[in-house]
Amino acid sequence: MHRFFIYLYYLIAKNRIISIATALGIALVCLFFASKINFEEDINQLIPKSEKSDLTAKVLKQLNFSDKIIVIIEKKSGDSNFQLSETADQFLEKTKPLEKYIGSVQGKVNDNEILETFDFVNQNLPLFLDENDYKEIERKLSKDSIAKQVENNYVSLVSPTSLVTKDFIKKDPLGITFLGIKKLNALNINKDFKLEDNYIVTKDGKNLLLFIEPKNKSNDTKNNEEFINELNDIKDNLNQQYKGKTEVSYFGAPVIAVANAQQIKKDIQNTVIISMTLLLILLIYYFKNIFTPLIIFLPTLFAALLALLILYFVKDKVSAISLSVSAILIGITIDFALHILTHYKHSNSIEELYKDITQPVILSSVTTAVSFLCLVFVRSEALKDLGLFASVTVLFSSVLALIIVPQLYHPKEKGDKAQSNFIDKIGNYSYEKNKPLLIGCSIVIVACLFGFSHVGFNENIGDLNYIPKELKISEAKLEKLSDITSKSIYTISYGNSEEEALTRNSELNQF
């Protein structure tokens, strides 16, 4: 194996210009295809897939409420004359330019919808009435009751509310239709809300709710990010405009998904920058120059680009979470370059270098790559992507380190003695001769054997999501407003036909 690398070394050395041009060409090709990869930023890609979880995911995708954004307009003013509908009207007006992102906004009932509901109940009134309602109708037909109702209708018609009530009075002067409408109210799942100024408001009148249904799915963070940023601007402007009167906040799966995607990108950038900065400082200090650390990082950089090239042809989408392991891979892969460089530092012979280091480096990378490759067999899509990306990067980095490092690094002559530093002292120290250290390590190991069983695991799958502080506050507000979600149990039945699915569901409900 080492003979191949020796032959390759001399071949590249004789054709440096062609070799550099080839390397740059490969790098550009890799960059081009890497830029074409579709990255998924959905945190749910971490969840293992199974028949049951796939079924649950299928159902959740069919439920529209899972993609809704709930807007909460909270009253902060003590003025009883101030209406929440004023802020709601402004919010709806400001969201009109966002029609390309919004499918519909629910929470406001139009006058036409109210009139249609009234007409429907009026035309089918006998279907809504029971024995007690007919007794109430009999009471309404008494002379005194009719006179009182006519008086109330007159007051209503001469007041400003006649714009709304006149159509109802003309169609039903005695208000009998409202007996049927009460039956519709009884069908409400939740009794914590009421209709005020055509908006859904909590019973205490302190919170108004709107429901935004985006056109894009919640896991489509690439398109939703701009939409959520626009919503944030609208929210901030309204909170500034109505400061001390109302406060606008919102909560929903699309908002959390965007927050997760932004945090994933930020974490990847931060971890890679921090790890590379610390490693560069340490290597520059050890080697006393800037060029040598850059040589060490080159194989890792090229290996990562080649891994992305392979991922482009193997998978149509790649989980962005899998790339968050980049900081760990940097630490693993530069070890190969370090081994080659330090070995070459003490041996100026290329033949001896490749003879001594080729097999250990290749075997080390293969064992590490196989360990990562085992993740391909798990049911989590993100971990599969991680296993493939990491294994390919590790394998290529070892091969590229054997090719690149000897070409670019030239060790000093044996007569030039480098000054030792604390890193050399740490590496040369005989730890096996330090008895107190051995005793201390033994005690720690024994303590770990007794203590590992007391370690618990977080079984809350919701903790996979990153939820910003302001969204947690909004979530707490929703929980206080209504506990419907905590009291709801959904049953799912599938069949080859609608009748079969309904039969299975009815059998389940018998329990």
Coordinates of C-alpha atoms in Angstrom, one line a residue:
M1 CA 0.0 0.0 0.0
H2 CA 2.8 2.4 0.9
R3 CA 4.4 1.9 -2.6
F4 CA 1.4 3.4 -4.3
F5 CA 1.6 6.6 -2.2
I6 CA 5.4 6.8 -2.8
Y7 CA 4.8 6.6 -6.5
L8 CA 2.0 9.2 -6.3
Y9 CA 4.2 11.6 -4.3
Y10 CA 6.9 11.7 -6.9
L11 CA 4.4 11.9 -9.7
I12 CA 2.8 15.0 -8.1
A13 CA 6.2 16.5 -7.3
K14 CA 7.2 16.3 -11.0
N15 CA 3.9 17.8 -12.2
R16 CA 3.1 20.4 -9.6
I17 CA 1.2 22.9 -11.9
I18 CA -1.0 20.2 -13.3
S19 CA -1.6 18.7 -9.8
I20 CA -2.6 22.1 -8.4
A21 CA -4.9 22.8 -11.3
T22 CA -6.5 19.4 -10.9
A23 CA -7.0 19.9 -7.2
L24 CA -8.6 23.3 -7.7
G25 CA -10.8 21.9 -10.5
I26 CA -12.0 19.1 -8.2
A27 CA -12.6 21.6 -5.4
L28 CA -14.7 23.9 -7.7
V29 CA -16.8 20.9 -8.9
C30 CA -17.4 19.8 -5.3
L31 CA -18.4 23.4 -4.3
F32 CA -20.8 23.6 -7.3
F33 CA -22.7 20.4 -6.4
A34 CA -22.5 21.1 -2.6
S35 CA -24.3 24.4 -3.3
K36 CA -27.1 22.4 -5.0
I37 CA -27.8 20.2 -2.0
N38 CA -31.3 20.7 -0.4
F39 CA -30.8 20.9 3.3
E40 CA -33.6 20.0 5.6
E41 CA -33.7 21.9 8.9
D42 CA -36.6 19.9 10.4
I43 CA -35.7 18.8 14.0
N44 CA -38.1 15.9 13.6
Q45 CA -35.6 14.2 11.3
L46 CA -33.9 13.1 14.5
I47 CA -36.9 11.0 15.6
P48 CA -36.6 7.3 14.7
K49 CA -38.9 6.1 12.0
S50 CA -41.2 3.1 12.4
E51 CA -44.5 1.9 11.2
K52 CA -46.3 3.6 14.0
S53 CA -44.4 6.8 13.9
D54 CA -44.8 7.0 10.1
L55 CA -48.5 6.6 10.6
T56 CA -48.6 9.4 13.2
A57 CA -46.5 11.7 10.9
K58 CA -48.9 10.9 8.1
V59 CA -51.9 11.9 10.2
L60 CA -50.3 15.1 11.5
K61 CA -49.5 16.2 7.9
Q62 CA -53.2 15.8 7.1
L63 CA -54.3 17.9 10.0
N64 CA -54.3 21.6 9.1
F65 CA -54.1 22.8 12.7
S66 CA -50.6 21.5 13.0
D67 CA -49.3 24.2 10.6
K68 CA -51.3 27.1 12.0
I69 CA -49.9 30.1 13.7
I70 CA -51.9 31.3 16.7
V71 CA -51.8 35.1 17.2
I72 CA -52.6 36.3 20.7
I73 CA -53.5 40.0 21.2
E74 CA -53.5 40.6 25.0
K75 CA -55.1 43.6 26.6
K76 CA -52.8 45.6 28.8
S77 CA -54.9 48.8 29.2
G78 CA -57.2 49.3 32.1
D79 CA -59.5 51.5 30.0
S80 CA -62.7 49.6 29.5
N81 CA -63.5 51.6 26.3
F82 CA -60.4 50.4 24.5
Q83 CA -61.2 47.5 22.2
L84 CA -58.9 44.7 21.2
S85 CA -60.5 44.7 17.7
E86 CA -58.6 47.9 17.0
T87 CA -55.2 46.2 17.2
A88 CA -56.6 43.1 15.4
D89 CA -57.8 45.3 12.5
Q90 CA -54.4 46.9 12.2
F91 CA -52.7 43.4 12.3
L92 CA -54.9 42.1 9.5
E93 CA -54.3 45.3 7.5
K94 CA -50.5 44.9 7.8
T95 CA -50.5 41.3 6.8
K96 CA -52.3 41.9 3.5
P97 CA -49.0 42.3 1.6
L98 CA -48.0 38.8 2.9
E99 CA -50.7 37.0 0.8
K100 CA -48.0 34.9 -1.0
Y101 CA -47.2 33.3 2.4
I102 CA -50.7 33.2 4.0
G103 CA -53.4 30.8 2.9
S104 CA -56.1 32.2 5.2
V105 CA -56.6 34.0 8.5
Q106 CA -59.3 32.7 10.8
G107 CA -60.7 34.4 14.0
K108 CA -62.8 37.1 12.5
V109 CA -66.4 36.4 11.5
N110 CA -67.8 38.4 8.6
D111 CA -71.3 39.8 8.7
N112 CA -72.2 37.7 5.6
E113 CA -71.2 34.6 7.4
I114 CA -73.4 35.5 10.4
L115 CA -76.3 36.2 8.1
E116 CA -75.8 32.9 6.3
T117 CA -75.8 31.0 9.6
F118 CA -79.0 32.8 10.7
D119 CA -80.7 32.0 7.4
F120 CA -79.7 28.3 7.6
V121 CA -81.1 27.9 11.1
N122 CA -84.2 29.9 10.2
Q123 CA -85.0 27.7 7.2
N124 CA -84.4 24.5 9.2
L125 CA -85.7 25.6 12.6
P126 CA -87.8 22.6 13.4
L127 CA -84.7 20.4 13.3
F128 CA -83.1 22.4 16.1
L129 CA -86.0 22.7 18.5
D130 CA -87.1 20.4 21.3
E131 CA -90.1 20.3 23.7
N132 CA -88.8 23.1 26.0
D133 CA -88.3 25.4 23.0
Y134 CA -91.9 25.0 21.9
K135 CA -93.0 26.0 25.4
E136 CA -90.7 29.1 25.1
I137 CA -92.4 29.9 21.7
E138 CA -95.8 29.6 23.3
R139 CA -94.7 32.1 26.0
K140 CA -93.4 34.5 23.3
L141 CA -96.8 34.5 21.6
S142 CA -98.5 35.9 24.6
K143 CA -99.8 39.5 24.2
D144 CA -97.5 41.0 26.8
S145 CA -94.4 39.2 25.5
I146 CA -95.2 40.4 21.9
A147 CA -95.5 44.0 23.1
K148 CA -92.2 43.8 25.0
Q149 CA -90.5 42.3 21.9
V150 CA -91.8 45.0 19.6
E151 CA -90.6 47.7 22.0
N152 CA -87.1 46.1 22.1
N153 CA -87.1 45.8 18.3
Y154 CA -87.9 49.5 18.0
V155 CA -85.1 50.5 20.3
S156 CA -82.7 48.4 18.3
L157 CA -83.8 49.8 14.9
V158 CA -83.3 53.5 16.0
S159 CA -79.9 52.7 17.5
P160 CA -76.6 52.5 15.5
T161 CA -76.7 48.7 15.8
S162 CA -79.7 48.7 13.3
L163 CA -77.1 48.4 10.5
V164 CA -76.7 44.8 11.7
T165 CA -79.9 43.9 13.4
K166 CA -82.5 45.2 11.0
D167 CA -82.1 42.2 8.7
F168 CA -82.6 39.8 11.6
I169 CA -85.7 41.7 12.9
K170 CA -87.3 41.7 9.4
K171 CA -86.9 37.9 9.0
D172 CA -87.7 37.0 12.6
P173 CA -89.5 39.8 14.7
L174 CA -90.0 37.5 17.7
G175 CA -86.4 36.1 17.8
I176 CA -87.5 32.5 17.6
T177 CA -84.5 31.6 15.4
F178 CA -82.1 32.4 18.2
L179 CA -83.5 29.3 20.1
G180 CA -82.0 27.2 17.3
I181 CA -78.8 29.2 17.3
K182 CA -78.4 28.4 21.0
K183 CA -78.3 24.7 20.0
L184 CA -75.3 25.4 17.7
N185 CA -73.6 27.1 20.6
A186 CA -74.1 24.0 22.7
L187 CA -72.0 22.1 20.1
N188 CA -68.9 24.2 20.9
I189 CA -65.9 22.1 22.0
N190 CA -64.7 24.9 24.3
K191 CA -66.7 27.4 26.4
D192 CA -63.7 29.6 27.2
F193 CA -64.3 31.9 24.3
K194 CA -67.0 34.3 23.0
L195 CA -67.6 36.5 19.9
E196 CA -66.9 40.2 20.3
D197 CA -66.8 42.7 17.5
N198 CA -66.8 39.6 15.2
Y199 CA -63.5 38.4 16.7
I200 CA -62.9 35.3 18.9
V201 CA -62.2 36.7 22.4
T202 CA -61.7 35.0 25.8
K203 CA -64.6 35.2 28.2
D204 CA -62.9 37.8 30.3
G205 CA -62.4 40.0 27.2
K206 CA -58.6 40.3 27.8
N207 CA -57.3 38.1 24.9
L208 CA -58.2 38.0 21.2
L209 CA -57.1 35.1 19.0
L210 CA -56.4 34.9 15.3
F211 CA -55.3 31.8 13.4
I212 CA -53.0 32.1 10.4
E213 CA -52.7 29.2 8.1
P214 CA -49.5 29.5 6.0
K215 CA -49.4 28.3 2.4
N216 CA -46.1 26.4 3.1
K217 CA -45.9 23.5 5.5
S218 CA -44.3 24.0 8.9
N219 CA -41.1 22.1 8.0
D220 CA -40.6 24.2 4.9
T221 CA -38.3 26.6 6.9
K222 CA -36.5 27.9 3.8
N223 CA -39.7 29.6 2.6
N224 CA -41.2 30.3 6.0
E225 CA -38.2 32.1 7.4
E226 CA -38.8 35.3 5.4
F227 CA -42.5 35.1 6.3
I228 CA -41.8 34.8 10.0
N229 CA -39.3 37.6 9.8
E230 CA -42.0 39.8 8.3
L231 CA -44.4 38.8 11.1
N232 CA -41.8 39.7 13.7
D233 CA -41.6 43.2 12.2
I234 CA -45.4 43.6 12.2
K235 CA -45.5 42.4 15.8
D236 CA -42.8 44.8 16.9
N237 CA -44.4 47.7 15.2
L238 CA -47.8 47.0 16.7
N239 CA -46.4 46.5 20.2
Q240 CA -44.6 49.9 19.8
Q241 CA -47.7 51.6 18.4
Y242 CA -50.1 50.2 21.1
K243 CA -47.6 50.1 24.0
G244 CA -49.4 50.0 27.3
K245 CA -52.7 49.1 25.5
T246 CA -52.1 45.7 23.9
E247 CA -49.4 43.2 23.3
V248 CA -49.1 41.0 20.3
S249 CA -47.5 37.5 20.4
Y250 CA -47.8 34.3 18.5
F251 CA -47.1 30.6 18.7
G252 CA -47.2 27.7 16.3
A253 CA -45.3 24.9 14.6
P254 CA -44.0 27.0 11.7
V255 CA -42.6 29.6 14.1
I256 CA -40.8 26.9 16.2
A257 CA -39.5 25.2 13.0
V258 CA -38.0 28.5 11.8
A259 CA -36.5 29.2 15.3
N260 CA -35.0 25.7 15.2
A261 CA -33.5 26.2 11.7
Q262 CA -32.0 29.5 12.6
Q263 CA -30.5 28.1 15.8
I264 CA -29.1 25.0 14.0
K265 CA -27.3 27.3 11.5
K266 CA -26.0 29.5 14.3
D267 CA -24.8 26.5 16.3
I268 CA -23.0 25.0 13.3
Q269 CA -21.3 28.3 12.6
N270 CA -20.3 28.9 16.2
T271 CA -19.0 25.4 16.9
V272 CA -16.9 25.3 13.8
I273 CA -15.5 28.8 14.3
I274 CA -14.7 28.2 17.9
S275 CA -13.1 24.8 17.3
M276 CA -11.1 26.0 14.4
T277 CA -9.9 29.1 16.2
L278 CA -8.8 27.2 19.3
L279 CA -7.0 24.6 17.2
L280 CA -5.3 27.2 15.0
I281 CA -4.0 29.1 18.1
L282 CA -2.8 25.9 19.7
L283 CA -1.1 24.7 16.4
I284 CA 0.5 28.0 15.6
Y285 CA 1.9 28.2 19.2
Y286 CA 3.3 24.6 18.8
F287 CA 4.8 24.9 15.3
K288 CA 5.8 28.6 15.7
N289 CA 4.4 29.5 12.2
I290 CA 1.0 30.1 10.5
F291 CA 1.5 28.0 7.4
T292 CA 1.8 24.6 9.0
P293 CA -1.6 24.6 10.7
L294 CA -3.2 25.5 7.3
I295 CA -1.6 22.5 5.8
I296 CA -3.1 20.3 8.6
F297 CA -6.6 21.7 7.8
L298 CA -6.4 21.2 4.0
P299 CA -7.1 17.5 3.9
T300 CA -10.2 17.9 6.2
L301 CA -11.5 20.7 4.0
F302 CA -11.1 18.7 0.8
A303 CA -12.5 15.6 2.4
A304 CA -15.7 17.5 3.5
L305 CA -16.2 18.8 0.0
L306 CA -15.9 15.4 -1.5
A307 CA -18.3 14.0 1.1
L308 CA -20.9 16.7 0.1
L309 CA -20.4 15.8 -3.6
I310 CA -21.2 12.1 -2.8
L311 CA -24.2 13.1 -0.7
Y312 CA -25.5 15.1 -3.6
F313 CA -25.7 12.0 -5.8
V314 CA -26.8 9.6 -3.1
K315 CA -29.6 11.6 -1.4
D316 CA -32.0 14.2 -2.7
K317 CA -32.2 16.0 0.7
V318 CA -29.7 16.1 3.5
S319 CA -30.5 17.0 7.2
A320 CA -28.7 20.2 8.2
I321 CA -28.5 18.8 11.7
S322 CA -26.1 16.1 10.4
L323 CA -23.6 18.8 9.5
S324 CA -23.6 20.1 13.1
V325 CA -21.1 17.4 13.8
S326 CA -18.5 19.3 11.7
A327 CA -16.8 20.6 14.8
I328 CA -16.2 17.0 16.1
L329 CA -15.0 15.9 12.7
I330 CA -12.4 18.6 12.5
G331 CA -10.9 17.3 15.7
I332 CA -10.9 13.7 14.5
T333 CA -9.7 14.2 10.9
I334 CA -6.8 16.6 11.6
D335 CA -5.2 13.9 13.8
F336 CA -4.3 12.0 10.6
A337 CA -2.4 15.1 9.2
L338 CA -0.8 15.6 12.6
H339 CA 0.5 12.0 12.8
I340 CA 2.0 12.3 9.3
L341 CA 3.5 15.8 10.0
T342 CA 5.1 14.9 13.3
H343 CA 6.4 11.6 11.9
Y344 CA 7.8 13.5 8.9
K345 CA 9.3 16.0 11.3
H346 CA 11.6 13.3 12.8
S347 CA 12.3 11.5 9.6
N348 CA 13.3 13.3 6.4
S349 CA 12.9 10.3 4.2
I350 CA 9.7 10.0 2.2
E351 CA 10.2 6.3 1.7
E352 CA 10.5 5.7 5.5
L353 CA 7.5 8.0 6.2
Y354 CA 5.1 6.2 3.9
K355 CA 6.4 2.8 5.0
D356 CA 5.9 3.5 8.7
I357 CA 2.7 5.7 8.6
T358 CA 0.5 4.5 5.7
Q359 CA -1.0 1.4 7.1
P360 CA -1.7 2.8 10.6
V361 CA -3.3 5.9 9.2
I362 CA -5.5 4.0 6.7
L363 CA -6.6 1.4 9.3
S364 CA -7.3 4.0 11.9
S365 CA -9.5 5.9 9.4
V366 CA -11.3 2.7 8.3
T367 CA -12.2 1.7 11.8
T368 CA -13.5 5.2 12.6
A369 CA -15.4 5.4 9.3
V370 CA -17.1 2.0 9.9
S371 CA -18.1 3.2 13.4
F372 CA -19.9 6.2 11.9
L373 CA -21.3 4.1 9.0
C374 CA -23.2 2.0 11.5
L375 CA -25.5 5.0 11.9
V376 CA -26.9 4.2 8.4
F377 CA -28.8 1.3 9.9
V378 CA -30.7 3.4 12.4
R379 CA -34.2 4.6 11.7
S380 CA -33.5 8.4 12.2
E381 CA -32.9 10.2 8.9
A382 CA -30.7 12.8 10.5
L383 CA -28.4 10.2 12.0
K384 CA -28.3 8.3 8.7
D385 CA -27.1 11.5 7.0
L386 CA -24.6 12.0 9.8
G387 CA -23.2 8.5 9.5
L388 CA -22.7 8.8 5.7
F389 CA -21.2 12.3 5.8
A390 CA -18.9 11.5 8.8
S391 CA -17.7 8.2 7.4
V392 CA -16.9 9.5 4.0
T393 CA -15.1 12.6 5.4
V394 CA -13.0 10.5 7.8
L395 CA -11.9 8.1 5.1
F396 CA -11.1 10.7 2.5
S397 CA -9.3 12.9 5.0
S398 CA -6.8 10.1 5.8
V399 CA -6.0 9.5 2.2
L400 CA -5.7 13.2 1.3
A401 CA -3.5 13.8 4.4
L402 CA -1.1 11.1 3.0
I403 CA -1.1 12.9 -0.4
I404 CA -1.1 16.6 0.6
V405 CA 0.9 16.9 3.8
P406 CA 4.2 15.5 2.5
Q407 CA 3.9 17.7 -0.6
L408 CA 3.5 21.0 1.3
Y409 CA 5.4 20.4 4.6
H410 CA 9.2 20.4 4.6
P411 CA 10.8 19.5 8.0
K412 CA 13.7 21.4 9.3
E413 CA 17.2 19.9 9.1
K414 CA 18.2 17.7 12.0
G415 CA 20.8 20.2 13.1
D416 CA 18.0 22.8 13.8
K417 CA 16.7 21.9 17.3
A418 CA 13.2 23.3 18.1
Q419 CA 12.6 24.6 21.5
S420 CA 10.4 22.4 23.7
N421 CA 7.2 23.9 25.1
F422 CA 4.6 22.8 27.6
I423 CA 2.8 20.6 25.0
D424 CA 6.1 18.6 24.5
K425 CA 6.4 18.3 28.2
I426 CA 2.9 17.0 28.6
G427 CA 3.5 14.5 25.8
N428 CA 6.8 13.3 27.2
Y429 CA 5.6 12.9 30.8
S430 CA 5.6 9.3 32.1
Y431 CA 2.1 9.0 33.5
E432 CA 2.4 5.3 34.3
K433 CA 5.1 6.1 36.9
N434 CA 2.9 8.6 38.8
K435 CA 1.3 6.4 41.6
P436 CA -1.0 9.1 43.1
L437 CA -2.4 9.7 39.6
L438 CA -3.0 5.9 39.0
I439 CA -4.7 5.6 42.4
G440 CA -6.9 8.7 41.7
C441 CA -7.9 7.3 38.3
S442 CA -8.7 3.9 39.8
I443 CA -11.0 5.6 42.5
V444 CA -12.8 7.6 39.8
I445 CA -13.3 4.4 37.7
V446 CA -14.8 2.5 40.7
A447 CA -17.0 5.4 41.5
C448 CA -18.3 5.5 38.0
L449 CA -19.2 1.8 38.1
F450 CA -21.4 2.5 41.1
G451 CA -22.8 5.8 39.9
F452 CA -23.6 5.2 36.2
S453 CA -26.9 3.4 37.0
H454 CA -28.3 6.5 38.6
V455 CA -28.0 8.5 35.4
G456 CA -31.4 9.2 33.9
F457 CA -32.4 10.0 30.3
N458 CA -34.7 12.8 29.2
E459 CA -37.7 11.0 27.6
N460 CA -39.6 14.2 26.7
I461 CA -39.4 14.4 22.9
G462 CA -40.5 18.0 23.0
D463 CA -37.1 19.0 24.3
L464 CA -35.7 18.2 20.9
N465 CA -37.1 21.5 19.8
Y466 CA -35.3 24.8 20.6
I467 CA -38.0 27.3 21.7
P468 CA -37.0 30.9 22.3
K469 CA -38.0 32.6 25.5
E470 CA -40.7 34.7 24.0
L471 CA -42.3 31.7 22.3
K472 CA -42.3 29.8 25.7
I473 CA -44.2 32.8 27.2
S474 CA -46.7 32.7 24.3
E475 CA -47.1 28.9 24.9
A476 CA -47.8 29.5 28.6
K477 CA -50.4 32.1 27.7
L478 CA -52.2 29.7 25.4
E479 CA -52.2 27.0 28.1
K480 CA -53.8 29.5 30.5
L481 CA -56.4 30.5 28.0
S482 CA -57.7 27.0 27.3
D483 CA -56.8 23.5 28.4
I484 CA -58.5 21.9 25.4
T485 CA -55.2 20.5 24.1
S486 CA -54.3 18.8 27.3
K487 CA -57.7 17.1 27.5
S488 CA -58.0 15.9 24.0
I489 CA -57.3 12.4 22.8
Y490 CA -57.2 11.7 19.1
T491 CA -58.0 8.2 17.7
I492 CA -56.7 7.2 14.3
S493 CA -58.1 4.5 12.1
Y494 CA -57.0 3.5 8.6
G495 CA -58.6 1.1 6.2
N496 CA -58.8 0.2 2.5
S497 CA -62.1 2.1 2.3
E498 CA -63.9 4.8 4.2
E499 CA -66.4 2.3 5.5
E500 CA -63.6 0.0 6.9
A501 CA -61.9 3.0 8.6
L502 CA -65.2 4.1 10.2
T503 CA -65.9 0.5 11.4
R504 CA -62.5 0.2 13.0
N505 CA -62.9 3.6 14.7
S506 CA -66.3 2.7 16.1
E507 CA -64.9 -0.6 17.5
L508 CA -62.1 1.4 19.2
N509 CA -64.6 3.9 20.7
Q510 CA -66.5 1.1 22.3
F511 CA -63.7 0.7 24.8

